[in-house]
mmCIF file of C-alpha atoms in Angstrom:
data_model
loop_
_atom_site.group_PDB
_atom_site.id
_atom_site.type_symbol
_atom_site.label_atom_id
_atom_site.label_comp_id
_atom_site.label_asym_id
_atom_site.label_seq_id
_atom_site.Cartn_x
_atom_site.Cartn_y
_atom_site.Cartn_z
ATOM 1 C CA MET P 1 18.288 -0.085 -2.913
ATOM 2 C CA THR P 2 16.152 0.118 0.206
ATOM 3 C CA LEU P 3 13.661 2.984 0.267
ATOM 4 C CA ILE P 4 11.518 1.803 3.178
ATOM 5 C CA THR P 5 11.865 -0.807 5.936
ATOM 6 C CA TRP P 6 8.961 -2.390 7.805
ATOM 7 C CA THR P 7 9.336 -2.591 11.563
ATOM 8 C CA LYS P 8 6.764 -3.820 14.010
ATOM 9 C CA GLU P 9 7.312 -0.762 16.185
ATOM 10 C CA GLN P 10 6.590 1.721 13.407
ATOM 11 C CA PHE P 11 4.152 -0.216 11.195
ATOM 12 C CA GLY P 12 2.745 -3.173 13.148
ATOM 13 C CA THR P 13 -1.044 -3.333 13.259
ATOM 14 C CA SER P 14 -1.126 -6.531 15.338
ATOM 15 C CA VAL P 15 -3.216 -8.148 12.588
ATOM 16 C CA SER P 16 -0.930 -10.805 11.138
ATOM 17 C CA VAL P 17 -2.337 -10.919 7.600
ATOM 18 C CA THR P 18 -2.118 -7.160 7.116
ATOM 19 C CA ASP P 19 1.309 -6.940 8.743
ATOM 20 C CA SER P 20 2.565 -9.642 6.400
ATOM 21 C CA GLU P 21 1.027 -7.896 3.381
ATOM 22 C CA HIS P 22 2.524 -4.579 4.465
ATOM 23 C CA GLN P 23 5.935 -6.199 4.549
ATOM 24 C CA THR P 24 5.361 -7.560 1.025
ATOM 25 C CA LEU P 25 4.259 -4.072 -0.126
ATOM 26 C CA PHE P 26 7.436 -2.564 1.280
ATOM 27 C CA ASN P 27 9.550 -5.157 -0.544
ATOM 28 C CA MET P 28 7.709 -4.490 -3.814
ATOM 29 C CA LEU P 29 8.148 -0.739 -3.415
ATOM 30 C CA ASN P 30 11.864 -1.258 -2.783
ATOM 31 C CA ASP P 31 12.024 -3.386 -5.936
ATOM 32 C CA LEU P 32 10.308 -0.669 -7.949
ATOM 33 C CA HIS P 33 12.614 1.965 -6.486
ATOM 34 C CA SER P 34 15.654 -0.093 -7.372
ATOM 35 C CA SER P 35 14.422 -0.674 -10.886
ATOM 36 C CA VAL P 36 13.868 3.069 -11.361
ATOM 37 C CA ALA P 37 17.520 3.627 -10.428
ATOM 38 C CA GLY P 38 18.485 0.858 -12.870
ATOM 39 C CA GLY P 39 16.822 2.641 -15.763
ATOM 40 C CA ASN P 40 15.266 -0.374 -17.538
ATOM 41 C CA ARG P 41 11.751 0.765 -18.512
ATOM 42 C CA ALA P 42 10.450 -2.775 -19.059
ATOM 43 C CA VAL P 43 11.557 -3.815 -15.552
ATOM 44 C CA VAL P 44 10.090 -0.631 -14.081
ATOM 45 C CA GLY P 45 6.775 -1.384 -15.818
ATOM 46 C CA LYS P 46 6.728 -4.974 -14.540
ATOM 47 C CA ASN P 47 7.498 -3.836 -10.987
ATOM 48 C CA LEU P 48 4.937 -1.056 -11.186
ATOM 49 C CA ASP P 49 2.211 -3.451 -12.349
ATOM 50 C CA THR P 50 3.132 -6.009 -9.690
ATOM 51 C CA LEU P 51 3.018 -3.364 -6.950
ATOM 52 C CA ILE P 52 -0.295 -1.874 -8.014
ATOM 53 C CA ASP P 53 -1.926 -5.276 -8.422
ATOM 54 C CA PHE P 54 -0.806 -6.171 -4.903
ATOM 55 C CA VAL P 55 -1.965 -2.838 -3.455
ATOM 56 C CA VAL P 56 -5.469 -3.533 -4.814
ATOM 57 C CA LYS P 57 -5.404 -7.072 -3.366
ATOM 58 C CA HIS P 58 -4.144 -5.807 -0.042
ATOM 59 C CA PHE P 59 -6.764 -3.087 0.214
ATOM 60 C CA LYS P 60 -9.454 -5.694 -0.497
ATOM 61 C CA THR P 61 -8.058 -7.858 2.325
ATOM 62 C CA GLU P 62 -8.210 -4.938 4.754
ATOM 63 C CA GLU P 63 -11.633 -3.848 3.579
ATOM 64 C CA ASP P 64 -13.074 -7.374 3.817
ATOM 65 C CA LEU P 65 -11.763 -7.702 7.368
ATOM 66 C CA MET P 66 -13.170 -4.343 8.352
ATOM 67 C CA GLN P 67 -16.569 -5.056 6.839
ATOM 68 C CA ALA P 68 -16.792 -8.561 8.289
ATOM 69 C CA ASN P 69 -16.170 -7.097 11.738
ATOM 70 C CA ALA P 70 -18.287 -3.943 11.379
ATOM 71 C CA TYR P 71 -15.313 -1.605 11.754
ATOM 72 C CA PRO P 72 -16.810 1.797 12.512
ATOM 73 C CA ASP P 73 -14.297 3.842 10.423
ATOM 74 C CA PHE P 74 -14.677 1.635 7.337
ATOM 75 C CA THR P 75 -16.118 4.275 5.035
ATOM 76 C CA ALA P 76 -13.423 6.849 5.710
ATOM 77 C CA HIS P 77 -10.690 4.193 5.502
ATOM 78 C CA LYS P 78 -12.000 2.894 2.178
ATOM 79 C CA ALA P 79 -12.104 6.446 0.811
ATOM 80 C CA GLU P 80 -8.386 6.746 1.528
ATOM 81 C CA HIS P 81 -7.760 3.465 -0.285
ATOM 82 C CA ASP P 82 -9.890 4.512 -3.256
ATOM 83 C CA LYS P 83 -8.067 7.811 -3.611
ATOM 84 C CA LEU P 84 -4.661 6.062 -3.762
ATOM 85 C CA VAL P 85 -5.895 3.369 -6.165
ATOM 86 C CA ASN P 86 -7.259 6.044 -8.517
ATOM 87 C CA THR P 87 -3.946 7.899 -8.406
ATOM 88 C CA CYS P 88 -2.013 4.654 -9.041
ATOM 89 C CA ALA P 89 -4.282 3.633 -11.911
ATOM 90 C CA ASP P 90 -3.768 7.032 -13.541
ATOM 91 C CA VAL P 91 0.027 6.820 -13.170
ATOM 92 C CA GLN P 92 0.013 3.246 -14.501
ATOM 93 C CA LYS P 93 -2.064 4.168 -17.539
ATOM 94 C CA LYS P 94 0.097 7.196 -18.348
ATOM 95 C CA PHE P 95 3.324 5.207 -17.858
ATOM 96 C CA HIS P 96 2.230 2.450 -20.262
ATOM 97 C CA ALA P 97 1.027 5.034 -22.788
ATOM 98 C CA GLY P 98 4.517 6.576 -22.715
ATOM 99 C CA GLU P 99 3.219 9.853 -21.301
ATOM 100 C CA ILE P 100 5.239 9.770 -18.072
ATOM 101 C CA GLU P 101 8.143 7.990 -16.465
ATOM 102 C CA ILE P 102 8.315 6.472 -13.011
ATOM 103 C CA THR P 103 10.941 8.361 -10.999
ATOM 104 C CA ALA P 104 12.366 8.469 -7.509
ATOM 105 C CA ASP P 105 9.697 11.149 -6.832
ATOM 106 C CA THR P 106 7.035 8.541 -7.662
ATOM 107 C CA THR P 107 8.420 5.984 -5.260
ATOM 108 C CA ALA P 108 8.928 8.672 -2.622
ATOM 109 C CA PHE P 109 5.217 9.598 -2.968
ATOM 110 C CA VAL P 110 4.208 5.967 -2.306
ATOM 111 C CA LYS P 111 6.630 5.715 0.613
ATOM 112 C CA ASP P 112 5.282 8.909 2.136
ATOM 113 C CA TRP P 113 1.713 7.663 1.713
ATOM 114 C CA LEU P 114 2.528 4.401 3.488
ATOM 115 C CA VAL P 115 4.489 6.158 6.263
ATOM 116 C CA SER P 116 1.510 8.429 6.969
ATOM 117 C CA HIS P 117 -1.307 5.951 6.287
ATOM 118 C CA ILE P 118 -0.208 2.847 8.211
ATOM 119 C CA PRO P 119 0.627 4.462 11.580
ATOM 120 C CA ALA P 120 -2.226 7.000 11.483
ATOM 121 C CA ILE P 121 -5.010 5.022 9.807
ATOM 122 C CA ASP P 122 -4.300 1.282 9.729
ATOM 123 C CA MET P 123 -3.086 1.026 13.309
ATOM 124 C CA ARG P 124 -6.559 2.121 14.439
ATOM 125 C CA TYR P 125 -8.134 -1.097 13.198
ATOM 126 C CA GLY P 126 -5.651 -3.358 15.021
ATOM 127 C CA PRO P 127 -7.125 -3.062 18.512
ATOM 128 C CA TYR P 128 -10.655 -3.126 17.145
ATOM 129 C CA LEU P 129 -10.140 -6.240 15.017
ATOM 130 C CA ASN P 130 -8.124 -7.971 17.759
ATOM 131 C CA GLY P 131 -11.079 -7.322 20.098
ATOM 132 C CA LYS P 132 -13.214 -9.212 17.555
ATOM 133 C CA GLY P 133 -10.814 -12.159 17.613
ATOM 134 C CA VAL P 134 -8.883 -11.284 14.428
ATOM 135 C CA SER P 135 -5.143 -11.385 14.761
#
């Protein structure tokens, strides 16, 4: 079940590594969303862990690129990342402790975050990094 679809027009940053990773994130979120609908808690947990691990890796990729190229909005951008990672880590911990379930509301939250973050925040680094020779 597709929750979110990556398109260059809506989500393209013009930085190939981050665009590729965003596409992977979208696929992983779709997998998590589908597994929530399927109702198998073990599969949901596996997909949740895979998604969160990749989010952390992806944020590091973006942050390393921004730092290496002295991106002026790095601190604010990293703060947005840190806030989401903290939220995800809390959800992950509570899920594995049996305190909460992952629901369609959970996947909708992540989708909404991506839909607001990538066009409004990530797209700002594209022209800057491309000007530094990163594509």
